[in-house]
Coordinates of N, CA and C in Angstrom, one line a residue:
X1 N 0.9 -1.5 0.0 CA 0.0 0.1 -0.2 C 0.9 1.2 -0.2
X2 N 0.7 2.2 -1.0 CA 1.1 3.2 -1.1 C 0.4 4.6 -0.9
X3 N 0.9 5.1 0.2 CA 0.0 6.5 0.3 C 0.1 7.5 -0.7
X4 N 1.0 8.2 -1.0 CA 1.6 9.0 -2.0 C 2.8 9.6 -2.1
X5 N 3.2 10.7 -3.3 CA 4.1 11.0 -3.4 C 4.8 11.8 -2.3
X6 N 4.4 12.3 -1.4 CA 4.7 13.2 -0.4 C 5.2 12.7 0.6
X7 N 5.3 11.3 0.9 CA 5.9 10.7 1.5 C 7.4 11.0 1.6
X8 N 8.1 11.2 0.7 CA 9.4 11.5 0.4 C 9.5 12.5 1.5
X9 N 8.9 13.8 1.7 CA 9.1 14.4 2.4 C 9.5 14.8 4.0
X10 N 8.8 13.7 4.6 CA 8.8 13.2 5.9 C 9.9 12.9 6.3
X11 N 10.3 13.0 8.0 CA 11.8 12.8 8.0 C 11.6 12.3 9.6
X12 N 12.8 11.6 10.0 CA 12.7 11.5 11.4 C 12.0 12.6 12.4
X13 N 12.0 13.8 12.2 CA 11.5 14.4 13.3 C 10.1 14.6 13.0
X14 N 9.4 14.0 11.8 CA 8.0 14.1 11.6 C 7.0 13.8 13.2
X15 N 6.1 14.6 13.3 CA 5.0 14.1 14.1 C 4.3 13.4 14.2
X16 N 3.6 12.7 14.9 CA 2.4 11.7 15.2 C 1.1 12.3 13.7
X17 N 1.1 14.0 14.5 CA -0.3 14.4 14.0 C 0.3 14.8 12.4
X18 N 1.2 15.0 11.8 CA 1.6 15.2 10.6 C 1.6 13.8 10.0
X19 N 1.9 12.7 10.3 CA 1.5 11.3 10.0 C -0.1 11.2 9.6
X20 N -0.7 11.5 10.9 CA -2.1 11.3 10.7 C -3.1 12.1 9.8
X21 N -2.6 13.4 9.3 CA -2.6 14.2 9.0 C -2.9 13.3 7.2
X22 N -1.9 12.9 7.0 CA -1.4 12.5 5.9 C -2.4 11.3 5.3
X23 N -2.1 10.6 6.6 CA -3.2 9.2 6.4 C -4.8 9.6 6.1
X24 N -5.1 10.5 7.1 CA -6.7 10.9 6.6 C -6.9 11.3 5.5
X25 N -5.9 12.0 5.1 CA -6.6 12.7 3.5 C -6.5 11.4 2.6
X26 N -5.4 10.6 2.9 CA -5.5 9.3 1.8 C -6.8 8.6 2.1
X27 N -7.3 8.6 3.2 CA -8.4 7.9 3.6 C -9.5 8.0 3.0
X28 N -9.7 9.5 3.0 CA -10.8 10.7 2.8 C -10.7 10.9 1.4
X29 N -9.6 10.4 0.3 CA -9.7 10.3 -0.8 C -10.1 9.4 -1.6
X30 N -10.0 8.2 -0.8 CA -10.5 6.8 -1.1 C -9.1 5.8 -1.7
X31 N -8.1 6.8 -1.6 CA -6.8 5.7 -1.9 C -6.5 4.3 -0.7
X32 N -6.9 4.8 0.2 CA -6.9 3.6 1.5 C -8.8 3.3 1.5
X33 N -8.5 2.3 1.4 CA -10.2 1.6 1.1 C -10.9 1.3 2.7
X34 N -12.0 1.5 2.8 CA -12.7 1.0 4.2 C -12.5 -0.3 4.2
X35 N -12.0 -0.9 5.3 CA -11.5 -2.4 5.6 C -10.2 -2.5 5.6
X36 N -9.3 -1.7 4.7 CA -7.8 -2.1 4.3 C -6.9 -1.6 5.5
X37 N -6.0 -2.8 5.4 CA -5.3 -2.9 6.9 C -4.1 -2.2 6.6
X38 N -3.8 -1.3 8.0 CA -2.9 -0.7 7.9 C -1.9 -1.2 9.1
X39 N -0.6 -1.6 8.5 CA 0.7 -2.2 9.0 C 1.4 -1.1 9.5
X40 N 1.7 -1.6 10.8 CA 3.1 -0.2 11.3 C 4.0 -0.5 10.8
X41 N 4.7 -1.6 10.7 CA 5.8 -2.2 9.8 C 5.9 -1.3 8.5
X42 N 5.1 -1.5 7.6 CA 5.1 -1.1 6.5 C 4.6 0.4 6.3
X43 N 3.7 1.1 7.3 CA 3.8 2.6 7.2 C 5.0 3.3 7.7
X44 N 6.1 2.2 8.9 CA 7.3 3.2 9.2 C 8.1 3.0 8.4
X45 N 8.4 1.9 7.5 CA 9.2 2.3 6.6 C 9.3 3.3 5.3
X46 N 7.7 3.1 5.2 CA 7.1 4.3 3.9 C 7.3 5.5 4.3
X47 N 7.2 5.9 5.5 CA 6.8 7.3 5.8 C 8.4 7.6 6.4
X48 N 9.1 6.6 6.8 CA 10.8 6.8 7.1 C 10.4 7.4 8.8
X49 N 9.6 7.1 9.8 CA 9.4 7.3 10.9 C 9.3 6.4 11.6
X50 N 9.5 6.1 13.2 CA 9.6 5.1 14.1 C 8.2 4.2 14.1
X51 N 7.9 3.2 14.5 CA 6.5 2.6 14.6 C 5.9 3.4 15.5
X52 N 6.6 3.8 16.9 CA 6.2 4.8 17.7 C 5.4 5.8 17.1
X53 N 5.8 6.6 16.1 CA 4.8 7.5 15.5 C 3.9 6.8 14.7
X54 N 3.9 6.1 14.3 CA 2.6 5.2 13.3 C 1.5 4.9 14.3
X55 N 2.5 4.2 15.6 CA 1.3 4.3 16.5 C 0.6 5.0 17.0
X56 N 1.3 6.1 17.2 CA 0.7 7.4 17.7 C -0.6 7.7 16.7
X57 N 0.2 8.1 15.6 CA -0.9 8.5 14.2 C -1.9 7.6 14.1
X58 N -2.0 6.4 14.5 CA -3.0 5.4 14.0 C -4.1 5.9 15.4
X59 N -3.3 5.9 16.7 CA -4.3 6.3 18.1 C -5.4 7.6 17.4
X60 N -4.6 8.6 16.9 CA -5.6 9.6 16.5 C -6.5 9.2 15.7
X61 N -6.4 8.7 14.7 CA -7.0 8.5 13.8 C -8.4 7.5 14.6
X62 N -8.0 6.9 15.2 CA -8.9 5.7 16.0 C -9.9 6.2 17.0
X63 N -9.2 7.7 17.8 CA -10.2 8.5 18.3 C -11.0 9.5 17.3
X64 N -10.9 9.0 16.2 CA -11.7 10.3 15.3 C -12.6 9.4 14.4
X65 N -12.8 8.0 14.9 CA -13.2 6.7 14.3 C -13.2 6.4 13.0
X66 N -11.9 7.2 12.3 CA -12.1 6.5 10.8 C -10.8 5.2 10.7
X67 N -10.2 5.2 12.0 CA -9.4 3.8 12.1 C -9.9 3.0 13.4
X68 N -9.8 1.3 13.2 CA -10.3 1.1 14.0 C -9.1 -0.2 14.7
X69 N -9.0 -0.2 15.5 CA -7.4 -0.9 16.1 C -8.5 -2.6 16.8
X70 N -8.0 -3.5 16.1 CA -8.1 -5.0 16.6 C -6.9 -5.5 17.2
X71 N -7.2 -6.5 18.5 CA -6.3 -6.6 19.3 C -5.8 -7.9 19.0
X72 N -4.2 -7.9 18.5 CA -3.3 -9.1 18.1 C -3.3 -9.2 16.3
X73 N -4.5 -7.8 15.9 CA -4.5 -8.4 14.1 C -4.3 -7.0 13.7
X74 N -4.0 -5.7 14.8 CA -3.7 -4.6 14.1 C -4.5 -3.6 13.9
X75 N -4.3 -2.6 12.6 CA -5.4 -1.6 12.7 C -5.8 -1.8 11.1
X76 N -7.0 -1.5 11.0 CA -7.7 -1.3 9.5 C -8.9 0.1 9.2
X77 N -8.6 0.7 8.2 CA -9.5 2.0 8.0 C -10.6 1.1 8.0
X78 N -11.8 2.0 8.8 CA -12.9 1.6 9.5 C -14.0 1.2 8.3
X79 N -14.6 0.0 8.6 CA -15.8 -0.5 7.8 C -17.0 -0.3 8.3
X80 N -17.8 0.6 8.1 CA -18.9 1.1 8.7 C -19.6 0.1 8.5
X81 N -20.5 0.0 9.9 CA -21.7 -1.0 9.9 C -23.0 0.0 9.6
X82 N -24.4 -1.1 9.4 CA -25.3 -0.3 9.1 C -25.7 0.7 10.2
X83 N -25.5 -0.2 11.5 CA -26.0 0.7 12.9 C -24.8 1.7 12.9
X84 N -23.6 1.9 12.3 CA -22.8 3.0 12.7 C -23.5 4.2 11.9
X85 N -23.7 4.0 10.6 CA -24.2 4.8 9.9 C -26.0 5.4 10.5
X86 N -26.6 4.5 11.0 CA -27.7 5.0 11.7 C -27.4 5.7 12.9
X87 N -26.7 5.6 13.7 CA -26.3 6.2 14.7 C -25.7 7.5 14.5
X88 N -25.0 7.6 13.4 CA -24.1 9.1 13.1 C -25.6 10.0 12.6
X89 N -26.1 9.7 11.4 CA -27.4 10.4 11.2 C -28.0 10.6 12.0
X90 N -28.3 9.3 13.5 CA -29.3 9.9 14.4 C -28.7 11.3 15.0
X91 N -27.4 11.3 15.1 CA -26.8 12.4 15.9 C -26.7 13.8 15.2
X92 N -26.8 13.5 14.1 CA -26.7 14.9 12.9 C -28.2 15.3 12.9
X93 N -29.0 14.2 12.7 CA -30.7 14.8 12.5 C -31.1 15.6 14.0
X94 N -30.6 15.0 15.1 CA -31.1 15.8 16.4 C -30.5 17.1 16.5
X95 N -29.1 17.1 16.1 CA -28.9 18.7 16.3 C -28.7 19.8 15.4
X96 N -29.3 19.1 13.9 CA -30.0 19.7 12.9 C -31.5 20.4 13.2
X97 N -32.5 19.2 14.1 CA -33.5 19.6 14.3 C -33.4 20.8 15.4
X98 N -32.4 21.0 16.2 CA -32.5 21.8 16.8 C -32.3 23.2 16.3
X99 N -31.7 23.1 15.5 CA -31.1 24.2 14.7 C -32.3 24.7 14.2
X100 N -33.1 23.9 13.3 CA -34.5 24.3 12.8 C -35.4 24.8 13.2
X101 N -35.5 24.7 14.8 CA -36.3 25.0 15.9 C -36.4 26.2 16.0
X102 N -34.8 27.1 16.0 CA -34.6 28.5 16.1 C -34.9 29.2 14.9
X103 N -35.6 28.9 13.9 CA -35.0 29.3 12.5 C -35.6 30.6 12.6
X104 N -37.1 30.6 13.7 CA -38.1 32.1 13.7 C -37.5 32.9 14.1
X105 N -36.3 32.7 14.7 CA -35.7 33.9 15.7 C -34.3 34.1 15.5
X106 N -33.9 33.6 14.5 CA -32.3 33.8 14.1 C -32.4 35.4 13.5
X107 N -31.1 36.2 13.5 CA -30.8 37.3 13.0 C -30.3 37.0 11.7
X108 N -30.3 38.4 10.6 CA -29.5 38.3 9.6 C -27.6 37.9 9.5
X109 N -27.5 38.5 10.9 CA -25.8 38.3 10.9 C -25.9 36.9 11.7
X110 N -27.0 36.0 12.4 CA -26.6 34.9 12.7 C -26.6 33.8 11.5
X111 N -27.7 34.3 10.3 CA -28.0 33.1 9.0 C -26.6 33.6 8.1
X112 N -26.1 34.3 8.1 CA -25.2 34.9 7.2 C -23.9 33.6 6.9
X113 N -23.2 32.9 7.9 CA -22.5 32.0 7.6 C -22.9 31.0 6.9
X114 N -24.6 30.6 7.1 CA -25.1 29.4 6.5 C -25.1 29.7 4.9
X115 N -25.6 30.9 4.4 CA -25.6 31.6 3.0 C -24.5 31.3 2.8
X116 N -23.5 32.0 3.0 CA -21.9 32.1 2.5 C -21.7 30.5 2.3
X117 N -21.9 29.6 3.0 CA -21.3 28.0 3.4 C -22.0 27.4 2.1
X118 N -23.1 27.6 1.9 CA -24.3 27.5 0.7 C -23.8 28.2 -0.3
X119 N -23.2 28.9 -0.6 CA -22.3 29.7 -1.7 C -21.3 29.0 -2.1
X120 N -20.4 28.8 -1.3 CA -19.3 28.2 -1.3 C -19.4 26.8 -1.9
X121 N -20.2 26.0 -1.3 CA -20.6 24.9 -1.8 C -21.3 24.7 -2.8
X122 N -22.0 25.6 -3.6 CA -22.4 25.5 -5.1 C -21.2 25.9 -5.9
X123 N -20.3 26.6 -5.5 CA -19.3 26.6 -6.3 C -18.5 25.2 -6.3
X124 N -18.3 24.8 -5.1 CA -17.1 23.4 -5.5 C -18.2 22.4 -6.0
X125 N -19.5 22.3 -6.1 CA -20.5 21.5 -6.9 C -20.2 21.9 -8.7
X126 N -20.2 23.0 -8.5 CA -19.7 23.5 -10.2 C -18.5 22.4 -10.8
X127 N -17.5 23.0 -9.8 CA -15.9 22.5 -10.2 C -16.2 21.3 -10.1
X128 N -16.5 20.1 -9.6 CA -16.4 19.3 -9.8 C -16.0 18.0 -9.2
X129 N -15.0 18.8 -8.0 CA -13.9 18.2 -7.1 C -14.7 17.5 -6.5
X130 N -14.5 16.7 -6.3 CA -14.9 15.9 -5.2 C -14.5 15.8 -3.5
X131 N -13.2 15.8 -3.3 CA -13.2 16.4 -1.8 C -13.3 17.8 -1.5
X132 N -13.2 18.5 -2.6 CA -14.0 20.0 -2.6 C -15.2 20.1 -2.0
X133 N -16.1 19.3 -2.5 CA -17.5 19.3 -2.2 C -17.6 18.6 -1.4
X134 N -17.3 17.5 -0.6 CA -17.1 17.0 0.7 C -16.8 17.7 1.9
X135 N -16.0 18.7 1.4 CA -15.2 19.5 2.8 C -16.4 20.6 2.6
X136 N -17.2 21.1 1.4 CA -18.4 22.4 1.6 C -19.1 22.0 2.2
X137 N -19.4 20.9 1.8 CA -20.9 20.3 2.2 C -20.6 20.1 3.8
X138 N -19.9 19.5 4.3 CA -19.6 19.7 5.8 C -19.4 20.9 6.5
X139 N -19.0 21.7 5.7 CA -19.1 23.0 6.5 C -20.5 23.8 6.5
X140 N -21.0 23.0 5.1 CA -22.4 23.7 5.3 C -23.2 23.1 6.7
X141 N -23.0 22.1 7.0 CA -23.7 21.2 8.1 C -23.0 22.2 9.2
X142 N -21.9 22.0 9.6 CA -21.3 22.9 10.4 C -22.0 24.2 10.8
X143 N -22.3 24.8 9.5 CA -22.8 26.3 9.9 C -24.6 25.6 10.5
X144 N -25.3 25.0 9.8 CA -26.6 24.5 10.6 C -26.7 24.3 12.0
X145 N -25.6 23.3 12.4 CA -25.3 23.0 13.6 C -25.0 24.4 14.6
X146 N -24.1 25.1 14.1 CA -23.6 26.8 14.7 C -24.9 27.6 14.9
X147 N -26.0 27.2 14.0 CA -27.4 28.0 14.5 C -28.0 27.9 15.7
X148 N -27.5 27.1 16.5 CA -28.1 26.4 17.5 C -27.6 27.4 18.8
X149 N -26.4 28.0 18.4 CA -26.1 29.0 19.4 C -25.2 28.6 20.5
X150 N -24.6 27.3 20.6 CA -23.8 26.8 21.8 C -22.5 26.7 21.2
X151 N -21.5 27.3 22.3 CA -20.1 26.7 21.8 C -19.9 25.4 22.2
X152 N -20.7 24.5 23.2 CA -20.0 23.2 23.5 C -21.0 22.3 22.4
X153 N -21.9 22.8 21.8 CA -22.5 22.2 20.7 C -21.4 21.8 19.6
X154 N -21.0 23.1 19.4 CA -19.8 23.5 18.0 C -18.6 22.4 18.2
X155 N -18.5 22.5 19.6 CA -17.3 21.5 20.1 C -17.7 20.0 20.0
X156 N -18.8 19.6 20.3 CA -19.2 18.4 20.2 C -19.6 17.7 18.4
X157 N -20.0 18.7 17.8 CA -20.0 18.3 16.4 C -18.5 18.2 15.6
X158 N -17.5 19.4 16.0 CA -16.4 19.0 15.6 C -15.4 17.8 16.3
X159 N -16.0 17.3 17.3 CA -15.4 15.9 17.5 C -16.0 14.8 16.4
X160 N -17.4 15.3 16.1 CA -18.0 14.0 15.1 C -17.3 14.3 13.5
X161 N -16.7 15.3 13.1 CA -16.9 15.8 12.1 C -16.2 14.7 11.4
X162 N -14.5 14.7 11.4 CA -14.4 14.2 10.8 C -14.7 12.9 10.4
X163 N -15.2 11.8 11.2 CA -16.4 10.6 10.9 C -17.4 11.3 9.9
X164 N -18.0 12.1 9.9 CA -19.0 12.5 8.9 C -18.3 13.0 8.2
X165 N -17.5 13.5 7.8 CA -16.8 13.6 6.6 C -16.1 12.2 5.6
X166 N -16.0 11.5 6.7 CA -15.5 10.3 5.7 C -16.7 9.5 5.2
X167 N -17.8 9.6 5.8 CA -19.1 8.9 5.4 C -19.4 9.8 4.1
X168 N -19.5 11.1 4.3 CA -19.6 12.0 3.0 C -18.6 11.7 1.8
X169 N -17.2 11.2 2.2 CA -16.5 11.2 1.1 C -16.7 9.4 0.6
X170 N -17.3 8.5 1.6 CA -18.0 7.4 0.7 C -18.8 7.6 0.0
X171 N -19.9 8.7 0.3 CA -21.2 8.9 -0.8 C -20.5 9.3 -2.2
X172 N -19.5 10.4 -2.0 CA -19.1 11.2 -3.2 C -18.4 10.4 -4.1
X173 N -17.6 9.2 -3.4 CA -16.7 8.1 -4.1 C -17.6 7.6 -5.0
X174 N -18.8 7.1 -4.6 CA -19.8 6.2 -4.9 C -20.8 6.5 -5.8
X175 N -20.9 7.6 -5.8 CA -21.9 8.4 -6.6 C -21.4 9.7 -7.6
X176 N -20.1 9.9 -7.8 CA -19.3 10.7 -8.4 C -19.5 10.8 -9.9
X177 N -19.9 9.4 -10.3 CA -20.0 9.2 -11.6 C -21.7 9.5 -12.0
X178 N -22.5 9.5 -11.3 CA -23.8 9.7 -11.3 C -23.8 11.3 -11.7
X179 N -24.9 11.2 -13.1 CA -25.2 13.0 -13.2 C -26.1 13.7 -12.5
X180 N -27.1 12.9 -11.6 CA -28.2 13.5 -11.1 C -27.8 13.7 -9.6
X181 N -26.7 13.2 -9.1 CA -26.9 13.0 -7.3 C -26.4 14.4 -6.9
X182 N -25.2 14.9 -7.4 CA -24.4 16.2 -6.8 C -25.7 17.2 -7.0
X183 N -26.4 17.2 -8.2 CA -27.0 18.3 -8.5 C -28.6 18.0 -7.7
X184 N -28.8 17.2 -7.2 CA -29.9 16.9 -6.3 C -29.3 16.9 -4.9
X185 N -28.5 16.8 -4.8 CA -27.9 17.4 -3.1 C -27.7 18.7 -3.1
X186 N -27.5 19.4 -4.3 CA -27.0 20.9 -4.2 C -28.2 21.5 -3.8
X187 N -29.6 21.0 -4.8 CA -30.9 21.6 -4.6 C -31.3 21.1 -3.3
X188 N -31.2 20.2 -2.8 CA -31.5 19.8 -1.2 C -30.8 20.8 -0.2
X189 N -29.8 20.8 0.0 CA -28.7 22.1 0.4 C -29.7 23.6 0.2
X190 N -30.1 23.6 -0.9 CA -30.4 25.1 -1.3 C -32.0 25.5 -0.5
X191 N -32.5 24.2 -0.7 CA -34.0 24.4 0.0 C -34.1 24.4 1.4
X192 N -33.0 24.0 2.1 CA -32.5 24.0 3.5 C -32.0 25.7 3.7
X193 N -31.3 25.8 2.9 CA -30.9 27.2 3.0 C -32.2 28.3 3.2
X194 N -32.7 28.2 2.2 CA -33.8 29.2 2.0 C -34.7 28.8 3.0
X195 N -35.2 27.6 3.6 CA -36.2 27.7 4.6 C -35.7 28.4 5.8
X196 N -34.3 28.6 6.3 CA -33.9 29.2 7.3 C -33.6 30.9 7.3
X197 N -33.5 30.8 6.2 CA -33.7 32.3 5.4 C -35.3 33.1 5.1
X198 N -36.2 32.3 5.3 CA -37.3 32.6 5.2 C -37.8 32.3 6.8
X199 N -37.1 32.1 7.7 CA -37.3 31.7 9.2 C -38.5 30.9 9.2
X200 N -38.6 29.8 8.7 CA -39.4 28.6 8.6 C -39.0 27.4 9.3
X201 N -39.5 27.4 10.5 CA -38.9 26.2 11.3 C -39.3 25.2 10.8
X202 N -41.0 24.9 10.5 CA -41.2 23.7 10.2 C -40.5 23.1 8.7
X203 N -40.7 23.8 7.9 CA -40.1 23.3 6.6 C -38.4 23.6 6.7
X204 N -37.8 24.2 7.9 CA -36.4 23.7 8.2 C -36.3 22.5 8.5
X205 N -37.0 22.4 9.4 CA -37.0 20.7 10.0 C -37.6 19.4 8.9
X206 N -38.6 19.8 8.1 CA -38.7 18.7 7.5 C -37.5 18.8 6.3
X207 N -36.8 19.7 6.0 CA -36.0 19.4 4.9 C -34.7 19.0 5.2
X208 N -34.4 19.3 6.6 CA -32.8 18.7 7.1 C -33.3 17.2 7.3
X209 N -34.5 17.0 8.3 CA -34.5 15.7 8.2 C -34.6 14.5 6.8
X210 N -35.4 15.2 5.8 CA -35.4 14.7 4.4 C -34.1 14.3 4.0
X211 N -33.4 15.6 4.2 CA -31.6 15.4 3.2 C -31.1 14.3 4.1
X212 N -31.0 14.4 5.7 CA -30.0 13.1 6.3 C -30.7 12.0 5.9
X213 N -32.1 11.8 5.6 CA -32.9 10.8 5.7 C -32.3 9.8 4.2
X214 N -31.8 10.8 3.0 CA -31.6 10.8 1.7 C -30.1 9.8 1.8
X215 N -29.3 10.6 2.4 CA -28.0 10.2 2.3 C -27.7 9.3 3.0
X216 N -28.4 9.0 4.4 CA -28.5 7.9 5.2 C -29.0 6.5 4.6
X217 N -29.9 6.8 3.7 CA -30.6 5.3 2.8 C -29.0 4.9 1.8
X218 N -28.9 6.1 1.3 CA -27.6 6.1 0.1 C -26.6 4.8 0.8
X219 N -26.2 5.6 2.2 CA -24.9 4.7 2.7 C -25.2 3.3 3.5
X220 N -26.6 3.5 4.0 CA -26.9 1.9 4.5 C -26.8 0.9 3.1
X221 N -27.3 1.8 1.6 CA -27.0 0.4 0.7 C -25.3 0.4 0.6
X222 N -24.7 1.4 0.3 CA -23.1 1.2 0.2 C -23.1 -0.3 1.1
X223 N -23.1 0.1 2.6 CA -22.5 -0.9 3.3 C -23.3 -1.9 3.2
X224 N -24.5 -2.2 2.9 CA -24.9 -3.7 2.6 C -24.3 -4.2 1.3
X225 N -23.9 -3.5 0.4 CA -23.3 -4.1 -0.9 C -22.0 -4.6 -1.1
X226 N -21.1 -3.7 0.3 CA -20.1 -4.3 0.3 C -19.3 -6.1 1.0
X227 N -18.9 -6.6 0.2 CA -18.1 -7.7 0.5 C -17.4 -7.6 1.9
X228 N -17.9 -8.0 2.9 CA -16.7 -7.5 4.1 C -16.3 -9.1 4.2
X229 N -16.0 -10.2 3.5 CA -15.5 -11.5 4.0 C -13.7 -11.2 3.8
X230 N -13.4 -10.7 2.5 CA -12.2 -10.4 2.6 C -11.3 -9.5 3.8
X231 N -12.6 -8.6 4.6 CA -11.8 -7.5 5.1 C -11.9 -7.6 6.6
X232 N -12.4 -8.7 7.0 CA -13.0 -8.8 8.1 C -11.8 -9.4 8.9
X233 N -11.4 -9.1 10.0 CA -9.8 -9.4 11.0 C -10.1 -11.0 11.3

């Protein structure tokens, strides 16, 4: 398994955070597949860093829930189960539903980050760059959650953001050849944004639920169609 050409830039002074960042991006863009094994010895040689640094980097990714460690069997890129997807989206729907409940009382200043996030998502969708779409999609939903107005909730969302980004990356990778899904998703985000801008809590709640339900169904279908027999440790 080769991560990418940037490995040659690393040296013995490289930190676990830097290794984790490179591995994270490689997972997100699909070069490391769900279920793929991450061998400490091979990664240590490839990055030219100590196995301790690799172990610490994998620990960072495990805390972000995109790598899973199996006792006596090493680490693998997370292979989502159906329950993982449902649980992740249960959290997201709870948070975004709480934001929708505040729609009627939000000020123009509070709504501006959401409007800006949608504009950036629209530009990314036009560009067709998969990882840029994923990043802007996540930022849009971060802006929705930000409308709750709670620093603690923002911190909580940041804690699941990497896992959510991984889920969105799987969707984007799976459906990037589809001519209609990116356009459909953008239309769904546009409608959500408009419902908030119109201060309509009922419509905002309905739309965030419908959008999350659609993504959840697609991801569950991806999980159900994955052959895990060769990947299970």
